[in-house]
Amino acid sequence: MTDAITLEVIRHALLAAAEEMARNLCRTAYNTVVYEIHDYGIGLHDANGDVVADAPGIAIFTRGNDHGIHRAIEHIGAGNMAPGDVFLLNYPYWSSAHTLDTLVFAPIHADERLIGFASCRIHVLDLKQKNPGYVLDSTDMYQEGMFFPGSRLYRAGVVNQEIFDIIRFNSRMPERTIGDLQAQVSACVTGVRRTRELAAKHGTGTLVAAMRSINDHGERLARLALADLERGTWSATDIVDSDGVDIDREILLKATVTISEDEFVVDWTGSERDVRGPINLPVGQTIALSSLVFKALTTPDTPVVAGNFAPLRVITDPGSVMHAVPPMPTFTLWTGLLAGEVILKALAQGMPERIPACSGGDVSSMMGLGTNPRTGQPWLEATNEAVGFGGHAEGDGEDGIMHMSEPGCRNNPVEVLEQKSPMFIEHYGYVPDTAGPGRHRGGVGVRRVYRFTAPSTGIALVYRTKSAPWPIGGGRPAAPARILLNPGTEREVVTRGSYNSLAAGDVLANITGGGGGYGFAFEREPAKVLEDVIDGFVSVEAARSAYGVVITEQPWAVDEAATARLRAAS
């Protein structure tokens, strides 16, 4: 048994090693999606593949890495993994993500025994998927790129040049793709080195025992928190706009949550089947997004370890949108970003004091690509936009922050996008009246407007424009996300997830959703409504119609008599 002080020293050393892996990755990656947005999942795992330390990026990646390593162990065999090996896994049904979210991992050996793994997942730019950038309308897996089912990038420390040659000759952007993969390798090698140093310092047996204790402690914390949750069963549904193929078909997501004395069960039975387009989820991602919500409810203040999820059980229906099976297409993984709030919607029925109203509900990504006239070279840049968070029992939702599925991520700065691409950002800021009214209002969404200065492709990755972010306790829904092409002109087009050919001078406006309101809006303090109006979050008209508060200008003030009359008449 490891003593408590040594255990804490090892635990923090593993966390520091994971953070060093992330810094290494960001310093060496070629792709702004990685080093600016932090679109990565990094972990250190025990010999079973269960995470014991991570570096926050995209939350669902780290838990997905566990699933991918488990499947790779089954496929390759732990005994066939040698010191110095580094593996590449992007077969969606095993890796928990689409083909471009590549999982690179390396076994860690000490004293001639396998003691763990280092993992790094990022979004690379191109692996021969049928469309450059992103695939929105594939109908089977074979249109979505090359698959590597646990292939060796390095064998005993020696590069496997044949694999890199296959990638080089099949990628539209080989230099950046291979550069990013090598950055992942570098991050994993860093994790292996630091873990082996811990084994040498404290003893291999002590380190292995500490990893076991870290996960045991994580489980105890989760079970203590589970005992404090309300017991019951609740169901909820929501929709994804479409699957990208059957454009007018709304895709149903259904979650039934059951909390008992010793289990937290998320059952996705009843979610849509026979979905032709690429929004189907590998089961590893369904488990990961369910884990994210469970973690937020039970152990939000401690680092992620696999033990945190021992009380969680996820039920899926193979062949449904929440459990893709070969050859179902899986490229456009937005279902995994939207589905977490279906779990929250169910839980809000039984514990509204713990659950926030719905956020803007979508990552609202925009990706641009083409040939850069300044360099003559291909370019591809992307960013995810912030959304409003839902109001909750303790106060208002946050204004314009990253969606709950990627709490460790950032957006791509204006300066980076304009320097690396023929895009000019005409406007970037909060959007008034997007928040759901309530005693505690939701947060407002944001608008970023792109003018393309050269012929380009603009890919909108927005899949929640039909379903308004839901409120709690008498609050009101928020405005959902919108995408506008050439807004305010006779060529204006309202769109959603779409692949758009744009001429020089065309404009794309990405407008994200606000958060739902909590409680009755007419119960909101008039002084807070006045503050919202002054800050530009609520218009004078919405203050009157949604909150029953009459605001005068010059100077800004609440007309208390008119407000009292208006509220009394409602």
Coordinates of C-alpha atoms in Angstrom, one line a residue:
M1 CA 0.0 0.0 0.0
T2 CA 1.3 3.5 -1.0
D3 CA 1.4 6.0 1.8
A4 CA -0.8 9.1 1.4
I5 CA 2.1 11.6 0.9
T6 CA 3.8 9.5 -1.8
L7 CA 0.4 8.9 -3.4
E8 CA -0.2 12.7 -3.7
V9 CA 3.3 13.4 -5.0
I10 CA 2.8 10.8 -7.7
R11 CA -0.8 12.0 -8.6
H12 CA 0.4 15.6 -9.0
A13 CA 3.5 14.4 -11.0
L14 CA 1.2 12.5 -13.4
L15 CA -1.0 15.6 -13.8
A16 CA 2.1 17.7 -14.4
A17 CA 3.3 15.2 -17.0
A18 CA -0.1 15.4 -18.8
E19 CA 0.1 19.2 -18.9
E20 CA 3.7 19.0 -20.2
M21 CA 2.4 16.7 -23.0
A22 CA -0.2 19.4 -23.9
R23 CA 2.4 22.2 -23.9
N24 CA 4.7 20.0 -26.1
L25 CA 1.8 19.4 -28.5
C26 CA 0.8 23.0 -28.7
R27 CA 4.4 24.1 -29.4
T28 CA 4.9 21.6 -32.2
A29 CA 1.5 21.3 -33.9
Y30 CA 1.0 22.8 -37.4
N31 CA -2.7 23.3 -37.0
T32 CA -4.3 26.3 -35.3
V33 CA -7.3 24.1 -34.3
V34 CA -4.8 22.4 -32.0
Y35 CA -2.5 25.2 -30.7
E36 CA -5.0 28.0 -30.6
I37 CA -8.3 26.3 -29.9
H38 CA -6.9 23.4 -27.8
D39 CA -8.9 20.8 -29.8
Y40 CA -7.2 17.9 -28.1
G41 CA -7.5 15.1 -25.6
I42 CA -4.5 14.1 -23.6
G43 CA -4.2 11.4 -21.0
L44 CA -2.0 9.1 -19.0
H45 CA -3.5 5.7 -18.4
D46 CA -2.9 2.5 -16.4
A47 CA -2.1 -0.9 -17.9
N48 CA -5.8 -1.5 -18.5
G49 CA -6.1 1.7 -20.5
D50 CA -8.0 3.6 -17.8
V51 CA -7.1 7.2 -17.4
V52 CA -5.3 8.4 -14.3
A53 CA -4.4 11.9 -15.4
D54 CA -5.4 14.3 -18.2
A55 CA -4.8 17.7 -19.6
P56 CA -8.1 19.5 -20.2
G57 CA -9.1 20.2 -23.8
I58 CA -12.2 18.7 -25.4
A59 CA -13.8 16.9 -22.5
I60 CA -15.3 14.0 -24.4
F61 CA -11.9 13.2 -26.0
T62 CA -10.2 12.0 -22.8
R63 CA -12.9 9.5 -21.9
G64 CA -13.0 8.5 -25.6
N65 CA -9.3 7.8 -25.4
D66 CA -10.0 5.2 -22.7
H67 CA -12.4 3.4 -25.0
G68 CA -10.0 3.5 -28.0
I69 CA -7.1 2.1 -26.0
H70 CA -9.4 -0.7 -24.6
R71 CA -10.4 -1.7 -28.2
A72 CA -6.8 -1.5 -29.4
I73 CA -5.6 -3.8 -26.6
E74 CA -8.3 -6.3 -27.7
H75 CA -7.2 -6.0 -31.3
I76 CA -3.4 -5.9 -31.0
G77 CA -2.8 -7.7 -27.7
A78 CA -1.0 -6.1 -24.8
G79 CA 1.8 -8.6 -25.2
N80 CA 2.4 -7.4 -28.7
M81 CA 3.1 -3.8 -27.6
A82 CA 6.8 -3.2 -27.1
P83 CA 8.8 -0.3 -25.6
G84 CA 9.2 2.5 -28.3
D85 CA 6.0 1.5 -30.2
V86 CA 3.6 4.3 -31.0
F87 CA 0.2 3.5 -32.5
L88 CA -2.4 5.3 -34.7
L89 CA -6.1 4.5 -34.3
N90 CA -8.8 6.3 -36.2
Y91 CA -11.3 3.5 -37.0
P92 CA -14.4 5.3 -35.7
Y93 CA -16.2 2.4 -34.1
W94 CA -13.2 1.7 -31.9
S95 CA -11.6 5.1 -31.6
S96 CA -14.8 7.0 -30.4
A97 CA -14.6 9.8 -33.0
H98 CA -14.5 10.4 -36.8
T99 CA -11.5 9.6 -39.0
L100 CA -9.8 13.0 -38.6
D101 CA -9.9 12.9 -34.8
T102 CA -6.8 10.6 -34.7
L103 CA -5.8 8.8 -31.5
V104 CA -2.1 8.3 -31.1
F105 CA -1.0 6.3 -28.1
A106 CA 2.2 4.7 -26.8
P107 CA 2.6 1.9 -24.2
I108 CA 4.7 2.6 -21.1
H109 CA 7.0 -0.1 -19.9
A110 CA 9.1 -0.2 -16.7
D111 CA 11.1 -3.2 -15.4
E112 CA 10.1 -5.2 -18.5
R113 CA 6.3 -4.9 -17.7
L114 CA 3.6 -2.8 -19.3
I115 CA 2.4 -0.3 -16.7
G116 CA 0.4 2.2 -18.7
F117 CA -0.2 4.2 -21.8
A118 CA 0.2 7.8 -23.0
S119 CA -2.5 9.1 -25.3
C120 CA -3.0 12.2 -27.5
R121 CA -6.0 12.8 -29.7
I122 CA -6.4 15.9 -32.0
H123 CA -8.2 16.9 -35.2
V124 CA -5.9 16.6 -38.2
L125 CA -6.7 18.3 -41.4
D126 CA -6.9 15.6 -44.1
L127 CA -6.9 11.8 -44.4
K128 CA -8.4 11.4 -47.9
Q129 CA -12.0 12.0 -46.8
K130 CA -14.2 12.6 -49.9
N131 CA -14.5 16.3 -49.3
P132 CA -11.7 18.7 -48.2
G133 CA -12.2 20.1 -44.7
Y134 CA -15.3 18.3 -43.5
V135 CA -17.8 15.7 -44.8
L136 CA -21.4 16.6 -44.3
D137 CA -23.2 14.1 -46.6
S138 CA -21.4 10.8 -46.6
T139 CA -23.7 7.7 -46.6
D140 CA -21.1 5.1 -45.5
M141 CA -17.8 4.8 -43.8
Y142 CA -15.8 4.3 -47.0
Q143 CA -16.4 8.0 -48.1
E144 CA -14.9 9.3 -44.8
G145 CA -11.2 8.7 -45.3
M146 CA -8.4 6.2 -44.5
F147 CA -8.7 3.9 -41.5
F148 CA -5.8 2.9 -39.2
P149 CA -7.0 0.2 -36.7
G150 CA -4.0 0.5 -34.3
S151 CA -1.2 0.8 -36.9
R152 CA 2.4 1.4 -35.7
L153 CA 3.8 4.8 -36.5
Y154 CA 6.9 3.8 -34.7
R155 CA 8.2 0.3 -34.0
A156 CA 10.6 0.0 -31.1
G157 CA 11.5 3.7 -31.5
V158 CA 12.1 3.4 -35.3
V159 CA 9.8 5.3 -37.6
N160 CA 7.5 3.2 -39.8
Q161 CA 8.0 5.2 -43.0
E162 CA 5.5 3.1 -45.0
I163 CA 2.6 4.4 -42.9
F164 CA 3.8 8.0 -43.2
D165 CA 4.2 7.5 -46.9
I166 CA 0.7 6.2 -47.3
I167 CA -0.6 9.3 -45.4
R168 CA 1.6 11.7 -47.4
F169 CA 0.4 10.4 -50.8
N170 CA -3.2 10.3 -49.8
S171 CA -3.6 13.7 -48.0
R172 CA -4.5 17.0 -49.6
M173 CA -2.4 18.7 -47.0
P174 CA 0.4 16.2 -46.3
E175 CA 2.9 18.6 -44.6
R176 CA 0.4 19.9 -42.0
T177 CA -1.2 16.5 -41.4
I178 CA 2.1 14.6 -40.9
G179 CA 3.4 17.5 -38.8
D180 CA 0.4 17.3 -36.5
L181 CA 0.7 13.5 -36.2
Q182 CA 4.4 13.9 -35.3
A183 CA 3.4 16.5 -32.7
Q184 CA 1.1 13.8 -31.2
V185 CA 3.9 11.4 -31.2
S186 CA 6.1 13.9 -29.4
A187 CA 3.4 14.5 -26.8
C188 CA 3.1 10.7 -26.2
V189 CA 6.9 10.3 -26.0
T190 CA 6.9 13.0 -23.4
G191 CA 4.3 11.2 -21.3
V192 CA 6.2 7.9 -21.6
R193 CA 9.4 9.5 -20.5
R194 CA 7.9 11.3 -17.5
T195 CA 6.0 8.2 -16.3
R196 CA 9.1 6.0 -16.6
E197 CA 11.0 8.6 -14.5
L198 CA 8.4 8.3 -11.8
A199 CA 8.8 4.5 -11.9
A200 CA 12.5 4.8 -11.5
K201 CA 12.2 7.3 -8.7
H202 CA 9.5 5.7 -6.6
G203 CA 9.6 2.1 -7.8
T204 CA 7.5 0.4 -10.4
G205 CA 5.3 -1.4 -7.9
T206 CA 4.7 1.8 -6.0
L207 CA 3.7 3.7 -9.2
V208 CA 1.3 0.9 -10.3
A209 CA -0.2 0.8 -6.8
A210 CA -0.6 4.6 -6.8
M211 CA -2.4 4.5 -10.2
R212 CA -4.8 1.9 -8.7
S213 CA -5.3 4.1 -5.6
I214 CA -6.0 7.2 -7.7
N215 CA -8.9 5.4 -9.5
D216 CA -10.2 3.8 -6.3
H217 CA -10.3 7.3 -4.7
G218 CA -12.0 8.7 -7.8
E219 CA -14.7 6.0 -7.5
R220 CA -15.3 6.7 -3.8
L221 CA -15.8 10.4 -4.5
A222 CA -18.3 9.7 -7.3
R223 CA -20.3 7.3 -5.1
L224 CA -20.4 9.8 -2.3
A225 CA -21.8 12.4 -4.7
L226 CA -24.2 9.9 -6.3
A227 CA -25.7 9.2 -2.8
D228 CA -26.6 12.9 -2.6
L229 CA -28.6 13.0 -5.9
E230 CA -32.3 12.7 -6.1
R231 CA -33.5 9.2 -7.0
G232 CA -35.9 8.6 -9.9
T233 CA -36.4 8.1 -13.6
W234 CA -36.9 10.9 -16.1
S235 CA -36.9 11.1 -19.9
A236 CA -36.4 13.8 -22.5
T237 CA -36.1 14.3 -26.2
D238 CA -34.6 16.9 -28.5
I239 CA -33.7 17.0 -32.2
V240 CA -30.7 17.5 -34.5
D241 CA -31.7 19.7 -37.5
S242 CA -31.0 17.0 -40.1
D243 CA -28.5 14.2 -40.9
G244 CA -27.0 16.1 -43.9
V245 CA -28.5 13.7 -46.4
D246 CA -32.2 13.7 -45.7
I247 CA -32.2 17.5 -45.3
D248 CA -35.8 17.9 -44.0
R249 CA -35.7 14.9 -41.6
E250 CA -35.3 16.0 -38.0
I251 CA -33.3 13.4 -36.0
L252 CA -34.7 12.4 -32.6
L253 CA -32.5 12.0 -29.6
K254 CA -34.0 10.4 -26.5
A255 CA -32.4 9.9 -23.1
T256 CA -33.9 8.2 -20.1
V257 CA -31.9 8.8 -16.9
T258 CA -32.4 6.6 -13.8
I259 CA -30.6 7.3 -10.6
S260 CA -30.6 4.6 -7.9
E261 CA -28.6 4.0 -4.8
D262 CA -25.6 2.7 -6.6
E263 CA -26.0 3.5 -10.3
F264 CA -26.5 6.4 -12.7
V265 CA -28.0 4.9 -15.9
V266 CA -28.3 6.8 -19.2
D267 CA -30.4 4.9 -21.6
W268 CA -30.5 6.1 -25.2
T269 CA -33.1 3.6 -26.4
G270 CA -35.7 5.3 -28.5
S271 CA -33.2 7.6 -30.3
E272 CA -33.5 7.6 -34.1
R273 CA -32.6 4.6 -36.2
D274 CA -31.7 4.2 -39.9
V275 CA -30.0 7.6 -40.1
R276 CA -28.4 7.8 -43.6
G277 CA -26.2 10.8 -43.0
P278 CA -22.9 11.1 -41.0
I279 CA -24.3 12.3 -37.7
N280 CA -24.3 8.8 -36.2
L281 CA -22.1 8.4 -33.1
P282 CA -19.5 5.7 -32.3
V283 CA -20.6 4.2 -29.0
G284 CA -17.4 5.4 -27.4
Q285 CA -18.4 9.0 -27.9
T286 CA -21.9 8.3 -26.6
I287 CA -20.3 6.9 -23.4
A288 CA -17.9 9.9 -23.3
L289 CA -20.6 12.6 -23.6
S290 CA -22.7 10.8 -20.9
S291 CA -19.6 10.7 -18.7
L292 CA -19.1 14.4 -19.1
V293 CA -22.6 15.2 -17.7
F294 CA -22.1 12.6 -14.9
K295 CA -18.7 14.2 -14.0
A296 CA -20.2 17.7 -13.9
L297 CA -22.9 16.5 -11.5
T298 CA -20.8 14.5 -9.2
T299 CA -17.0 15.4 -9.2
P300 CA -16.7 18.6 -11.1
D301 CA -13.9 20.0 -8.9
T302 CA -11.4 17.1 -9.3
P303 CA -9.3 16.0 -12.3
V304 CA -10.7 13.3 -14.5
V305 CA -9.8 9.7 -13.6
A306 CA -11.6 6.5 -14.8
G307 CA -12.8 5.7 -11.3
N308 CA -15.1 8.8 -11.4
F309 CA -17.3 6.9 -13.9
A310 CA -17.6 3.5 -12.1
P311 CA -21.3 4.2 -11.1
L312 CA -22.2 5.3 -14.6
R313 CA -23.9 2.8 -17.0
V314 CA -24.8 3.8 -20.6
I315 CA -27.3 1.8 -22.6
T316 CA -27.4 2.1 -26.4
D317 CA -29.2 0.5 -29.3
P318 CA -26.7 -0.8 -31.9
G319 CA -27.6 0.6 -35.3
S320 CA -29.2 3.8 -33.8
V321 CA -27.8 7.3 -34.1
M322 CA -26.2 6.9 -30.7
H323 CA -24.5 3.6 -31.5
A324 CA -23.1 3.4 -35.0
V325 CA -22.1 0.1 -36.5
P326 CA -20.1 -0.5 -39.7
P327 CA -20.6 0.8 -42.3
M328 CA -22.8 3.6 -40.8
P329 CA -21.3 7.1 -41.5
T330 CA -20.0 9.0 -38.5
F331 CA -18.1 12.0 -39.8
T332 CA -20.2 14.9 -38.6
L333 CA -20.2 14.2 -34.9
W334 CA -22.4 17.1 -33.9
T335 CA -24.9 14.7 -32.3
G336 CA -22.3 14.2 -29.6
L337 CA -22.1 17.9 -28.9
L338 CA -25.9 18.3 -28.7
A339 CA -26.8 15.1 -26.8
G340 CA -25.4 16.1 -23.5
E341 CA -28.1 18.6 -22.9
V342 CA -30.8 16.0 -23.6
I343 CA -29.5 14.3 -20.4
L344 CA -29.7 17.6 -18.6
K345 CA -33.2 18.2 -19.9
A346 CA -34.3 14.9 -18.4
L347 CA -32.6 15.6 -15.1
A348 CA -34.2 19.1 -14.9
Q349 CA -37.5 17.4 -14.3
G350 CA -36.3 15.8 -11.0
M351 CA -33.7 18.3 -9.8
P352 CA -34.3 21.7 -11.3
E353 CA -32.4 23.4 -8.5
R354 CA -29.2 21.6 -9.6
I355 CA -29.5 21.8 -13.4
P356 CA -29.1 24.9 -15.6
A357 CA -31.5 25.7 -18.5
C358 CA -30.2 24.7 -21.9
S359 CA -27.2 26.6 -23.4
G360 CA -27.1 27.9 -26.9
G361 CA -26.8 24.2 -27.5
D362 CA -24.3 24.0 -30.4
V363 CA -20.6 24.5 -30.9
S364 CA -21.4 26.6 -34.0
S365 CA -18.2 26.0 -36.0
M366 CA -17.2 27.8 -39.1
M367 CA -14.4 26.3 -41.4
G368 CA -13.0 28.1 -44.4
L369 CA -10.6 26.7 -47.0
G370 CA -9.3 27.3 -50.5
T371 CA -6.1 28.6 -52.1
N372 CA -4.6 31.6 -50.4
P373 CA -3.8 34.3 -53.0
R374 CA -1.0 35.7 -50.9
T375 CA 0.9 32.4 -50.9
G376 CA -0.6 30.3 -53.6
Q377 CA -0.8 27.5 -51.1
P378 CA -3.9 25.6 -49.8
W379 CA -5.3 27.1 -46.6
L380 CA -7.8 25.7 -44.0
E381 CA -8.8 27.5 -40.8
A382 CA -11.6 26.9 -38.4
T383 CA -13.1 28.2 -35.2
N384 CA -15.8 27.3 -32.7
E385 CA -17.9 30.1 -31.4
A386 CA -19.1 30.8 -27.8
V387 CA -22.7 30.4 -26.8
G388 CA -24.9 31.7 -24.0
F389 CA -25.3 29.4 -21.0
G390 CA -28.6 28.7 -19.3
G391 CA -29.9 30.5 -16.3
H392 CA -29.9 28.5 -13.1
A393 CA -31.1 28.6 -9.5
E394 CA -28.1 30.6 -8.3
G395 CA -28.1 33.2 -11.0
D396 CA -27.8 34.2 -14.7
G397 CA -26.2 32.1 -17.4
E398 CA -22.7 33.1 -18.6
D399 CA -22.6 35.3 -21.7
G400 CA -20.6 34.0 -24.7
I401 CA -18.5 31.1 -23.4
M402 CA -17.4 27.8 -25.0
H403 CA -20.0 25.1 -25.2
M404 CA -20.2 22.5 -22.3
S405 CA -18.7 19.8 -24.5
E406 CA -15.4 21.6 -24.8
P407 CA -14.7 23.4 -21.5
G408 CA -11.0 23.4 -22.0
C409 CA -11.1 25.0 -25.5
R410 CA -10.9 28.5 -26.9
N411 CA -11.9 30.2 -30.1
N412 CA -9.5 31.2 -32.9
P413 CA -8.5 34.8 -32.5
V414 CA -9.4 37.4 -35.2
E415 CA -5.7 38.2 -35.8
V416 CA -4.9 34.5 -36.4
L417 CA -7.7 34.0 -38.9
E418 CA -7.0 37.1 -40.8
Q419 CA -3.2 36.5 -41.0
K420 CA -3.5 32.9 -42.1
S421 CA -6.4 33.1 -44.6
P422 CA -8.2 35.4 -47.0
M423 CA -10.9 36.3 -44.5
F424 CA -11.7 39.6 -43.0
I425 CA -13.7 39.7 -39.8
E426 CA -16.2 42.5 -40.2
H427 CA -17.9 42.2 -36.8
Y428 CA -17.5 40.2 -33.6
G429 CA -19.6 40.7 -30.5
Y430 CA -22.5 39.8 -28.3
V431 CA -26.0 39.6 -29.8
P432 CA -28.8 41.4 -27.9
D433 CA -32.1 39.6 -27.1
T434 CA -30.7 36.1 -27.8
A435 CA -30.9 35.2 -24.1
G436 CA -33.9 33.4 -22.7
P437 CA -35.8 35.7 -20.4
G438 CA -36.3 34.6 -16.8
R439 CA -35.9 35.6 -13.1
H440 CA -32.3 34.5 -13.9
R441 CA -31.8 35.2 -17.6
G442 CA -29.7 33.0 -19.9
G443 CA -26.5 34.2 -21.4
V444 CA -26.4 35.9 -24.8
G445 CA -24.8 34.4 -27.9
V446 CA -22.2 36.0 -30.2
R447 CA -22.0 37.0 -33.8
R448 CA -18.9 36.8 -36.0
V449 CA -19.1 38.0 -39.6
Y450 CA -16.6 36.8 -42.2
R451 CA -16.0 38.5 -45.5
F452 CA -14.0 36.3 -47.9
T453 CA -11.5 38.2 -50.0
A454 CA -10.8 35.4 -52.4
P455 CA -12.9 32.5 -53.8
S456 CA -13.3 30.0 -50.9
T457 CA -15.4 27.3 -49.4
G458 CA -17.2 28.2 -46.2
I459 CA -18.4 25.2 -44.2
A460 CA -21.0 25.9 -41.6
L461 CA -21.1 23.3 -38.8
V462 CA -24.3 24.2 -37.0
Y463 CA -27.0 21.6 -36.2
R464 CA -29.3 23.2 -33.7
T465 CA -31.2 25.9 -35.4
K466 CA -34.7 24.5 -35.3
S467 CA -34.9 23.6 -31.6
A468 CA -34.9 26.6 -29.2
P469 CA -32.8 26.3 -26.1
W470 CA -35.2 25.2 -23.4
P471 CA -36.0 27.0 -20.1
I472 CA -36.7 25.9 -16.5
G473 CA -39.3 26.8 -14.0
G474 CA -41.4 29.3 -16.0
G475 CA -38.5 30.8 -17.9
R476 CA -38.6 31.4 -21.6
P477 CA -36.7 29.8 -24.5
A478 CA -33.6 31.5 -26.0
A479 CA -32.9 32.3 -29.6
P480 CA -31.3 29.3 -31.4
A481 CA -28.2 29.6 -33.6
R482 CA -28.4 30.9 -37.2
I483 CA -26.2 31.1 -40.2
L484 CA -26.7 33.8 -42.8
L485 CA -25.0 34.1 -46.2
N486 CA -24.7 37.6 -47.5
P487 CA -27.0 39.0 -44.8
G488 CA -29.0 42.2 -45.6
T489 CA -28.6 41.8 -49.4
E490 CA -31.0 40.5 -52.1
R491 CA -28.8 37.3 -52.1
E492 CA -29.4 36.6 -48.4
V493 CA -29.6 32.9 -47.6
V494 CA -30.5 31.4 -44.2
T495 CA -28.8 28.1 -43.8
R496 CA -27.5 25.6 -41.2
G497 CA -24.9 22.8 -41.6
S498 CA -23.8 23.4 -45.2
Y499 CA -20.9 23.4 -47.6
N500 CA -20.9 26.7 -49.4
S501 CA -18.9 27.9 -52.5
L502 CA -18.2 31.6 -51.9
A503 CA -16.9 34.2 -54.3
A504 CA -14.6 37.0 -53.3
G505 CA -16.7 39.6 -51.4
D506 CA -19.2 37.1 -50.1
V507 CA -20.1 37.3 -46.4
L508 CA -21.0 34.6 -43.9
A509 CA -22.5 35.5 -40.5
N510 CA -22.3 33.0 -37.7
I511 CA -24.8 33.8 -34.9
T512 CA -24.8 31.5 -31.9
G513 CA -27.7 30.7 -29.6
G514 CA -28.4 32.1 -26.1
G515 CA -29.2 30.2 -22.9
G516 CA -32.6 29.5 -21.7
G517 CA -34.2 31.4 -18.9
Y518 CA -34.8 30.2 -15.3
G519 CA -37.9 31.3 -13.4
F520 CA -40.6 33.8 -14.4
A521 CA -39.2 36.8 -16.2
F522 CA -41.6 39.3 -14.5
E523 CA -39.9 38.3 -11.2
R524 CA -36.6 39.6 -12.4
E525 CA -35.4 42.7 -10.4
P526 CA -36.0 45.8 -12.6
A527 CA -32.5 47.1 -11.7
K528 CA -31.0 44.0 -13.2
V529 CA -33.1 44.5 -16.4
L530 CA -31.8 48.1 -16.6
E531 CA -28.3 46.9 -16.2
D532 CA -28.8 44.4 -19.1
V533 CA -30.2 47.2 -21.3
I534 CA -27.2 49.5 -20.5
D535 CA -24.8 46.6 -21.3
G536 CA -26.5 45.9 -24.6
F537 CA -27.7 42.4 -23.7
V538 CA -31.4 43.3 -23.7
S539 CA -33.2 45.9 -25.9
V540 CA -35.5 48.5 -24.5
E541 CA -38.4 46.8 -26.4
A542 CA -37.5 43.4 -25.0
A543 CA -37.3 44.9 -21.5
R544 CA -40.9 45.9 -21.8
S545 CA -42.3 42.9 -23.6
A546 CA -40.4 40.1 -22.0
Y547 CA -39.7 41.5 -18.5
G548 CA -42.5 44.0 -18.0
V549 CA -39.9 46.7 -17.2
V550 CA -40.2 50.2 -18.7
I551 CA -36.9 51.8 -19.4
T552 CA -36.4 55.5 -20.1
E553 CA -33.3 57.0 -21.8
Q554 CA -31.2 60.1 -21.2
P555 CA -30.5 59.3 -18.4
W556 CA -31.1 55.5 -18.3
A557 CA -33.6 54.7 -15.6
V558 CA -36.5 52.4 -14.7
D559 CA -39.9 54.0 -14.8
E560 CA -41.1 52.4 -11.7
A561 CA -44.7 53.5 -11.9
A562 CA -45.1 52.4 -15.5
T563 CA -43.3 49.1 -14.7
A564 CA -45.7 48.4 -11.8
R565 CA -48.7 49.0 -14.0
L566 CA -47.4 46.9 -16.8
R567 CA -46.6 43.9 -14.5
A568 CA -49.9 44.2 -12.6
A569 CA -51.8 44.0 -15.9
S570 CA -50.0 40.8 -17.1

